Coordinates of N, CA and C and ligand atoms in Angstrom, one line a residue:
M3 N 19.6 12.1 -14.7 CA 18.3 11.5 -15.1 C 18.4 11.0 -16.6
S4 N 17.9 9.8 -16.8 CA 17.8 9.3 -18.1 C 16.7 10.0 -18.9
D5 N 16.9 10.2 -20.3 CA 15.8 10.8 -21.1 C 15.0 9.7 -21.8
T6 N 15.3 8.4 -21.5 CA 14.4 7.4 -22.0 C 13.9 6.6 -20.8
A7 N 12.8 5.8 -21.0 CA 12.2 5.0 -20.0 C 13.2 3.9 -19.6
T8 N 13.3 3.6 -18.3 CA 14.2 2.5 -17.9 C 13.4 1.5 -17.1
G9 N 14.0 0.3 -17.0 CA 13.4 -0.8 -16.2 C 13.2 -2.0 -16.9
H10 N 12.4 -3.0 -16.3 CA 12.2 -4.3 -17.0 C 11.5 -4.1 -18.3
P11 N 12.1 -4.6 -19.4 CA 11.5 -4.4 -20.7 C 10.1 -5.0 -20.8
E12 N 9.8 -6.1 -20.2 CA 8.5 -6.7 -20.4 C 7.4 -5.9 -19.7
L13 N 7.8 -5.2 -18.6 CA 6.9 -4.4 -17.9 C 6.7 -3.1 -18.6
L14 N 7.8 -2.5 -19.1 CA 7.6 -1.3 -19.9 C 6.7 -1.5 -21.1
A15 N 6.9 -2.7 -21.8 CA 6.1 -3.0 -23.0 C 4.6 -3.1 -22.6
A16 N 4.3 -3.5 -21.4 CA 2.9 -3.7 -21.0 C 2.2 -2.5 -20.5
I17 N 2.9 -1.4 -20.2 CA 2.3 -0.2 -19.7 C 2.0 0.7 -20.9
R18 N 0.7 1.2 -20.9 CA 0.3 2.1 -22.0 C 0.4 3.5 -21.6
T19 N 0.8 4.4 -22.5 CA 0.8 5.8 -22.2 C -0.3 6.5 -23.0
I20 N -1.1 7.3 -22.3 CA -2.2 8.1 -22.9 C -1.8 9.5 -22.8
P21 N -1.5 10.2 -23.9 CA -1.2 11.6 -23.9 C -2.4 12.5 -23.6
D22 N -2.2 13.6 -22.8 CA -3.2 14.6 -22.6 C -4.4 14.0 -21.8
Y23 N -4.1 13.0 -20.9 CA -5.2 12.6 -20.0 C -4.6 12.6 -18.5
P24 N -5.4 13.1 -17.6 CA -6.7 13.7 -17.7 C -6.8 15.1 -18.1
K25 N -5.6 15.7 -18.4 CA -5.7 17.0 -19.0 C -4.5 17.3 -19.9
P26 N -4.5 18.3 -20.7 CA -3.5 18.6 -21.7 C -2.1 18.6 -21.0
G27 N -1.1 18.0 -21.6 CA 0.3 18.0 -21.2 C 0.7 16.9 -20.3
I28 N -0.3 16.1 -19.7 CA 0.0 15.0 -18.9 C 0.1 13.7 -19.7
L29 N 1.2 12.9 -19.5 CA 1.3 11.6 -20.1 C 0.9 10.6 -19.0
F30 N -0.3 10.1 -19.2 CA -0.9 9.2 -18.2 C -0.3 7.8 -18.4
R31 N 0.3 7.2 -17.4 CA 0.9 5.9 -17.5 C -0.2 4.9 -17.0
D32 N -0.8 4.2 -18.0 CA -2.0 3.4 -17.7 C -1.5 1.9 -17.5
I33 N -1.7 1.5 -16.2 CA -1.3 0.1 -15.9 C -2.4 -0.9 -16.2
T34 N -3.5 -0.5 -16.6 CA -4.6 -1.6 -16.9 C -4.1 -2.6 -17.9
T35 N -3.3 -2.2 -18.9 CA -2.8 -3.1 -19.9 C -1.8 -4.1 -19.3
L36 N -1.1 -3.6 -18.2 CA -0.2 -4.6 -17.5 C -1.0 -5.6 -16.7
L37 N -2.1 -5.1 -16.1 CA -2.9 -5.9 -15.2 C -3.6 -7.0 -16.1
S38 N -4.0 -6.7 -17.3 CA -4.7 -7.7 -18.1 C -3.8 -8.6 -18.9
N39 N -2.5 -8.4 -18.7 CA -1.4 -9.2 -19.4 C -0.9 -10.2 -18.3
A40 N -1.4 -11.4 -18.3 CA -1.1 -12.3 -17.2 C 0.4 -12.5 -16.9
R41 N 1.2 -12.6 -17.9 CA 2.7 -12.7 -17.6 C 3.2 -11.4 -17.0
A42 N 2.8 -10.3 -17.5 CA 3.4 -9.0 -17.0 C 2.9 -8.8 -15.6
F43 N 1.6 -9.1 -15.3 CA 1.0 -8.9 -13.9 C 1.8 -9.8 -13.0
R44 N 2.0 -11.0 -13.3 CA 2.8 -11.9 -12.4 C 4.2 -11.4 -12.2
K45 N 4.8 -11.0 -13.3 CA 6.2 -10.5 -13.2 C 6.3 -9.3 -12.3
A46 N 5.3 -8.4 -12.4 CA 5.4 -7.2 -11.6 C 5.2 -7.6 -10.1
I47 N 4.3 -8.5 -9.8 CA 4.1 -8.8 -8.4 C 5.3 -9.6 -7.9
D48 N 5.9 -10.5 -8.7 CA 7.1 -11.2 -8.3 C 8.2 -10.3 -8.0
E49 N 8.4 -9.2 -8.8 CA 9.4 -8.3 -8.6 C 9.2 -7.4 -7.3
L50 N 7.9 -7.1 -7.1 CA 7.6 -6.2 -5.9 C 7.8 -7.0 -4.6
V51 N 7.5 -8.3 -4.6 CA 7.7 -9.1 -3.3 C 9.1 -9.5 -3.1
Q52 N 9.9 -9.6 -4.1 CA 11.3 -10.2 -4.1 C 12.1 -9.7 -2.9
P53 N 12.1 -8.3 -2.6 CA 13.0 -7.9 -1.5 C 12.6 -8.4 -0.1
F54 N 11.4 -8.9 0.0 CA 10.8 -9.3 1.3 C 10.8 -10.8 1.5
A55 N 11.5 -11.5 0.6 CA 11.6 -13.0 0.7 C 12.2 -13.3 2.1
G56 N 11.5 -14.1 2.8 CA 12.1 -14.6 4.1 C 11.8 -13.6 5.3
E57 N 11.2 -12.4 5.0 CA 11.0 -11.4 6.0 C 9.5 -11.5 6.4
K58 N 9.2 -11.4 7.7 CA 7.8 -11.4 8.1 C 7.2 -10.0 8.0
I59 N 6.4 -9.7 7.0 CA 5.7 -8.5 6.9 C 4.3 -8.7 7.4
E60 N 3.8 -7.9 8.4 CA 2.5 -8.2 9.0 C 1.4 -7.6 8.1
Q61 N 1.6 -6.4 7.5 CA 0.5 -5.8 6.7 C 1.1 -5.2 5.4
V62 N 0.3 -5.3 4.4 CA 0.5 -4.5 3.1 C -0.6 -3.5 3.1
A63 N -0.2 -2.2 2.9 CA -1.2 -1.1 2.8 C -1.2 -0.7 1.4
G64 N -2.5 -0.6 0.8 CA -2.7 -0.1 -0.5 C -3.4 1.2 -0.6
I65 N -3.0 2.0 -1.5 CA -3.7 3.3 -1.7 C -4.8 3.2 -2.8
E66 N -6.0 3.7 -2.4 CA -7.1 3.6 -3.4 C -6.7 4.3 -4.7
A67 N -7.1 3.8 -5.8 CA -7.7 2.5 -6.0 C -6.8 1.5 -6.6
R68 N -5.8 1.9 -7.4 CA -4.9 0.9 -8.1 C -4.0 0.2 -7.1
G69 N -3.7 0.9 -6.0 CA -2.9 0.3 -4.9 C -3.7 -0.9 -4.3
F70 N -5.0 -0.9 -4.4 CA -5.7 -2.1 -3.9 C -5.5 -3.3 -4.7
I71 N -5.4 -3.2 -6.0 CA -5.3 -4.3 -6.9 C -3.9 -4.9 -6.7
L72 N -2.9 -4.1 -6.7 CA -1.5 -4.5 -6.6 C -1.2 -5.0 -5.2
G73 N -1.7 -4.2 -4.2 CA -1.4 -4.5 -2.8 C -2.1 -5.8 -2.4
G74 N -3.3 -6.1 -2.9 CA -3.9 -7.4 -2.6 C -3.1 -8.6 -3.0
A75 N -2.6 -8.5 -4.3 CA -1.7 -9.5 -4.8 C -0.4 -9.7 -4.0
V76 N 0.2 -8.5 -3.7 CA 1.4 -8.6 -2.9 C 1.2 -9.2 -1.5
A77 N 0.1 -8.8 -0.9 CA -0.2 -9.3 0.4 C -0.4 -10.8 0.4
H78 N -1.1 -11.3 -0.6 CA -1.3 -12.8 -0.8 C 0.0 -13.5 -0.9
Q79 N 0.9 -12.9 -1.7 CA 2.2 -13.6 -2.0 C 3.1 -13.5 -0.7
L80 N 2.9 -12.5 0.1 CA 3.8 -12.4 1.3 C 3.1 -13.0 2.5
S81 N 1.9 -13.6 2.3 CA 1.1 -14.1 3.5 C 0.9 -13.1 4.5
S82 N 0.6 -11.8 4.1 CA 0.4 -10.7 5.0 C -1.1 -10.3 5.0
G83 N -1.5 -9.5 5.9 CA -2.8 -8.9 5.9 C -2.8 -7.7 4.8
F84 N -4.0 -7.2 4.5 CA -4.1 -6.1 3.6 C -4.9 -5.0 4.3
V85 N -4.4 -3.7 4.2 CA -5.0 -2.6 4.8 C -5.3 -1.5 3.7
P86 N -6.6 -1.1 3.6 CA -6.9 -0.1 2.6 C -6.7 1.3 3.1
I87 N -6.1 2.2 2.3 CA -6.1 3.6 2.6 C -7.0 4.3 1.6
R88 N -8.1 4.9 2.1 CA -9.1 5.4 1.2 C -9.4 6.8 1.2
K89 N -10.0 7.3 0.2 CA -10.5 8.7 0.2 C -11.5 8.9 1.3
K90 N -11.5 10.2 1.7 CA -12.4 10.5 2.9 C -13.8 10.1 2.7
G91 N -14.3 9.5 3.8 CA -15.8 9.2 3.9 C -16.1 7.8 3.4
K92 N -15.1 7.0 3.1 CA -15.4 5.6 2.5 C -15.3 4.5 3.5
L93 N -14.5 4.7 4.6 CA -14.3 3.7 5.6 C -15.3 3.7 6.7
P94 N -15.9 2.6 7.1 CA -17.1 2.6 8.0 C -16.8 2.8 9.4
H95 N -15.6 2.4 9.9 CA -15.3 2.4 11.3 C -14.5 3.6 11.7
A96 N -14.1 3.7 12.9 CA -13.3 4.9 13.4 C -12.0 5.1 12.6
T97 N -11.8 6.3 12.1 CA -10.6 6.5 11.2 C -9.7 7.5 11.7
A98 N -8.4 7.4 11.2 CA -7.5 8.5 11.3 C -7.4 9.1 9.9
S99 N -7.2 10.5 9.9 CA -7.3 11.1 8.6 C -6.2 12.1 8.4
I100 N -5.8 12.3 7.1 CA -4.7 13.3 6.9 C -5.0 14.0 5.6
A101 N -4.7 15.3 5.6 CA -4.8 16.1 4.3 C -3.5 15.9 3.5
Y102 N -3.6 15.8 2.2 CA -2.4 15.7 1.4 C -2.6 16.6 0.2
S103 N -1.4 17.0 -0.4 CA -1.5 17.9 -1.5 C -1.6 17.2 -2.8
L104 N -2.5 17.7 -3.6 CA -2.7 17.3 -5.0 C -2.1 18.5 -5.9
E105 N -2.1 18.3 -7.2 CA -1.6 19.3 -8.1 C -2.4 20.6 -7.9
Y106 N -3.7 20.5 -7.8 CA -4.5 21.7 -7.5 C -5.2 21.4 -6.2
G107 N -4.8 22.1 -5.1 CA -5.5 22.0 -3.8 C -5.1 20.8 -3.0
I108 N -6.0 20.5 -2.0 CA -5.7 19.4 -1.1 C -6.9 18.4 -1.1
D109 N -6.6 17.2 -0.7 CA -7.6 16.2 -0.5 C -7.3 15.5 0.9
E110 N -8.2 14.6 1.3 CA -8.0 13.9 2.5 C -8.1 12.4 2.3
M111 N -7.2 11.6 3.0 CA -7.3 10.2 3.0 C -7.4 9.6 4.4
E112 N -7.9 8.4 4.5 CA -8.2 7.9 5.8 C -7.8 6.4 5.9
I113 N -7.6 6.0 7.2 CA -7.3 4.6 7.5 C -8.0 4.2 8.7
H114 N -8.5 3.0 8.8 CA -9.1 2.5 10.1 C -8.1 2.6 11.2
K115 N -8.4 3.2 12.3 CA -7.5 3.3 13.5 C -7.0 2.0 14.0
D116 N -7.8 0.9 13.8 CA -7.4 -0.4 14.4 C -6.8 -1.3 13.3
A117 N -6.5 -0.7 12.1 CA -6.0 -1.5 11.0 C -4.6 -2.1 11.2
V118 N -3.8 -1.3 11.8 CA -2.4 -1.8 12.1 C -2.1 -1.6 13.6
K119 N -1.3 -2.5 14.1 CA -0.9 -2.4 15.5 C 0.5 -1.7 15.6
A120 N 0.8 -1.1 16.7 CA 2.1 -0.4 16.9 C 3.2 -1.5 16.8
G121 N 4.2 -1.1 16.0 CA 5.4 -1.9 15.8 C 5.3 -2.9 14.6
E122 N 4.0 -3.0 14.0 CA 3.9 -4.0 12.9 C 4.7 -3.5 11.7
K123 N 5.3 -4.4 11.0 CA 6.0 -4.1 9.8 C 5.0 -4.0 8.6
V124 N 5.0 -2.9 8.0 CA 4.1 -2.6 6.9 C 4.8 -2.2 5.6
V125 N 4.4 -2.8 4.5 CA 4.8 -2.4 3.1 C 3.7 -1.6 2.5
L126 N 4.0 -0.4 2.0 CA 3.0 0.4 1.3 C 3.1 0.2 -0.2
V127 N 2.0 0.1 -0.9 CA 2.0 -0.2 -2.3 C 1.0 0.8 -3.1
D128 N 1.5 1.3 -4.2 CA 0.7 2.0 -5.1 C 1.2 1.8 -6.5
D129 N 0.5 2.2 -7.5 CA 0.9 2.0 -8.9 C 2.0 2.9 -9.3
L130 N 2.0 4.2 -8.9 CA 2.9 5.2 -9.5 C 3.2 6.2 -8.4
I131 N 4.5 6.7 -8.4 CA 4.8 7.8 -7.6 C 5.3 9.0 -8.5
A132 N 4.6 10.1 -8.2 CA 5.0 11.3 -9.0 C 5.6 12.4 -8.1
T133 N 4.8 13.3 -7.5 CA 5.4 14.2 -6.6 C 5.6 13.6 -5.2
G134 N 5.0 12.5 -4.9 CA 5.1 11.8 -3.6 C 4.1 12.3 -2.6
G135 N 3.3 13.3 -2.9 CA 2.3 13.8 -1.9 C 1.4 12.7 -1.3
T136 N 0.9 11.8 -2.2 CA 0.0 10.8 -1.8 C 0.7 9.8 -0.9
A137 N 1.9 9.3 -1.4 CA 2.6 8.3 -0.6 C 3.0 8.9 0.8
E138 N 3.4 10.2 0.8 CA 3.8 10.8 2.1 C 2.7 10.8 3.0
G139 N 1.5 11.2 2.6 CA 0.3 11.2 3.4 C 0.0 9.8 4.0
A140 N 0.1 8.8 3.1 CA -0.1 7.4 3.5 C 0.9 7.0 4.6
I141 N 2.1 7.3 4.4 CA 3.2 6.9 5.4 C 2.9 7.6 6.7
K142 N 2.5 8.9 6.7 CA 2.3 9.6 7.9 C 1.1 9.0 8.7
L143 N 0.0 8.6 7.9 CA -1.1 7.9 8.6 C -0.6 6.6 9.2
L144 N 0.2 5.8 8.5 CA 0.6 4.5 9.1 C 1.5 4.7 10.3
Q145 N 2.5 5.7 10.1 CA 3.4 5.9 11.3 C 2.6 6.5 12.5
G146 N 1.6 7.3 12.2 CA 0.8 7.8 13.2 C 0.1 6.7 14.1
L147 N -0.1 5.6 13.5 CA -0.7 4.4 14.2 C 0.4 3.6 14.8
G148 N 1.6 4.0 14.7 CA 2.8 3.3 15.3 C 3.4 2.2 14.4
A149 N 2.9 2.2 13.1 CA 3.4 1.1 12.2 C 4.9 1.4 11.9
N150 N 5.6 0.3 11.6 CA 7.0 0.4 11.1 C 7.0 0.2 9.6
V151 N 7.0 1.4 8.8 CA 6.8 1.3 7.4 C 8.2 0.9 6.8
V152 N 8.4 -0.3 6.4 CA 9.7 -0.8 6.0 C 10.0 -0.5 4.5
S153 N 9.0 -0.2 3.7 CA 9.2 0.1 2.3 C 8.0 0.7 1.6
A154 N 8.2 1.5 0.6 CA 7.1 2.0 -0.2 C 7.4 1.5 -1.6
C155 N 6.5 0.8 -2.3 CA 6.7 0.1 -3.5 C 5.8 0.6 -4.6
F156 N 6.3 0.8 -5.8 CA 5.5 1.3 -6.9 C 6.0 0.6 -8.2
I157 N 5.0 0.4 -9.1 CA 5.5 -0.1 -10.4 C 6.2 1.0 -11.2
V158 N 5.6 2.2 -11.1 CA 6.2 3.3 -12.0 C 6.7 4.5 -11.1
D159 N 7.9 5.0 -11.5 CA 8.4 6.2 -10.9 C 8.5 7.3 -12.0
L160 N 8.2 8.5 -11.6 CA 8.5 9.7 -12.4 C 9.5 10.5 -11.7
P161 N 10.8 10.1 -11.8 CA 11.9 10.6 -10.9 C 12.1 12.1 -11.0
D162 N 11.8 12.7 -12.2 CA 12.0 14.1 -12.3 C 11.0 14.9 -11.4
L163 N 10.0 14.3 -10.9 CA 9.0 15.0 -10.0 C 9.4 14.9 -8.6
G164 N 10.5 14.1 -8.3 CA 11.1 14.1 -7.0 C 10.4 13.3 -5.9
G165 N 9.3 12.6 -6.2 CA 8.6 12.0 -5.1 C 9.3 10.9 -4.4
A166 N 10.0 10.0 -5.1 CA 10.8 8.9 -4.5 C 11.8 9.4 -3.6
D167 N 12.5 10.5 -4.0 CA 13.6 11.1 -3.1 C 13.0 11.7 -1.9
K168 N 11.8 12.3 -2.0 CA 11.1 12.8 -0.9 C 10.8 11.7 0.2
I169 N 10.3 10.6 -0.3 CA 10.0 9.5 0.6 C 11.3 8.9 1.2
R170 N 12.3 8.8 0.4 CA 13.6 8.3 1.0 C 14.1 9.2 2.1
D171 N 13.9 10.6 1.9 CA 14.3 11.5 2.9 C 13.5 11.4 4.2
L172 N 12.3 10.8 4.1 CA 11.6 10.5 5.3 C 12.1 9.2 6.1
G173 N 13.1 8.6 5.4 CA 13.7 7.4 6.0 C 13.1 6.1 5.6
V174 N 12.2 6.2 4.6 CA 11.5 5.0 4.1 C 12.1 4.5 2.8
P175 N 12.7 3.3 2.7 CA 13.2 2.8 1.4 C 12.1 2.8 0.4
V176 N 12.5 3.1 -0.9 CA 11.6 3.1 -2.0 C 12.0 2.1 -3.0
Q177 N 11.0 1.3 -3.5 CA 11.3 0.3 -4.6 C 10.4 0.7 -5.8
V178 N 11.0 0.8 -7.0 CA 10.3 1.0 -8.2 C 10.7 0.1 -9.2
L179 N 9.8 -0.3 -10.2 CA 10.2 -1.3 -11.2 C 10.6 -0.6 -12.5
V180 N 9.9 0.5 -12.9 CA 10.2 1.2 -14.2 C 10.2 2.7 -13.9
S181 N 10.9 3.4 -14.7 CA 11.0 4.9 -14.6 C 10.8 5.6 -15.9
Y182 N 10.0 6.7 -15.9 CA 9.9 7.5 -17.1 C 10.4 8.9 -16.8
P183 N 11.1 9.5 -17.8 CA 11.5 10.9 -17.6 C 10.3 11.8 -17.8
G184 N 10.4 13.0 -17.3 CA 9.4 14.0 -17.4 C 8.2 13.8 -16.5
H185 N 7.0 14.2 -16.9 CA 5.9 14.1 -16.0 C 4.6 13.6 -16.8
Ligands
AMP16 P1 1.7 12.0 -6.4 O1 0.9 12.2 -5.1 O2 2.0 13.3 -7.2 O3 2.9 11.1 -6.2 O4 0.7 11.2 -7.4 C1 0.5 9.8 -7.3 C2 -0.9 9.4 -7.6 O5 -1.4 10.0 -8.7 C3 -0.9 7.9 -7.8 O6 -1.9 7.3 -7.1 C4 -1.1 7.8 -9.3 O7 -2.0 6.7 -9.6 C5 -1.6 9.1 -9.8 N1 -0.8 9.7 -10.9 C6 0.0 10.9 -10.9 N2 0.6 11.1 -12.1 C7 0.2 10.1 -12.9 C8 0.5 9.8 -14.3 N3 1.4 10.5 -15.1 N4 0.0 8.6 -14.8 C9 -0.8 7.9 -14.1 N5 -1.1 8.1 -12.8 C10 -0.6 9.2 -12.2

């Protein structure tokens, strides 16, 4: 593991780190400064879609809430549909639901049961992967509907927390643009 941040310099420069948010000891990697930087936002989306050039991706699934912003842009660029994965109780139609682990306790996320069709190629998008619990839950929801999850994509990886390796162990390739040591 590297003890300095690695990845595209323009993206690293555009991400802001907030110490002790939301609680003491956490270094919050804030991508709102990347989103408001037109060059960096475009660069990040261009990098995220690059592996899928020429491939037909039917759906991009985004995890609430920052995964919606990135996933919408990725879906547009790939000419794919977009599927939201939301916190419990937010989706109006029939849902599939899964419990996933947070640092303290568990939460539930949901997807519309008719959002993806069996066999469709889906790319999962979120801003950051830490322990991987959130992404694992989302992948299980998608696979439970028969989706072929071809990749999970994140702007930020915290590799010391092992999330990206956990997702690779599920057989889903992981793409990240920048990595920070620690948590
Ligand atoms: P995890 O399930 O542990 O992989 O956590 C991933 C989710 O928590 C993502 O949706 C992130 O937005 C958020 N998250 C976890 N750690 C951080 C952090 N250090 N900075 C910003 N967001 C984080």
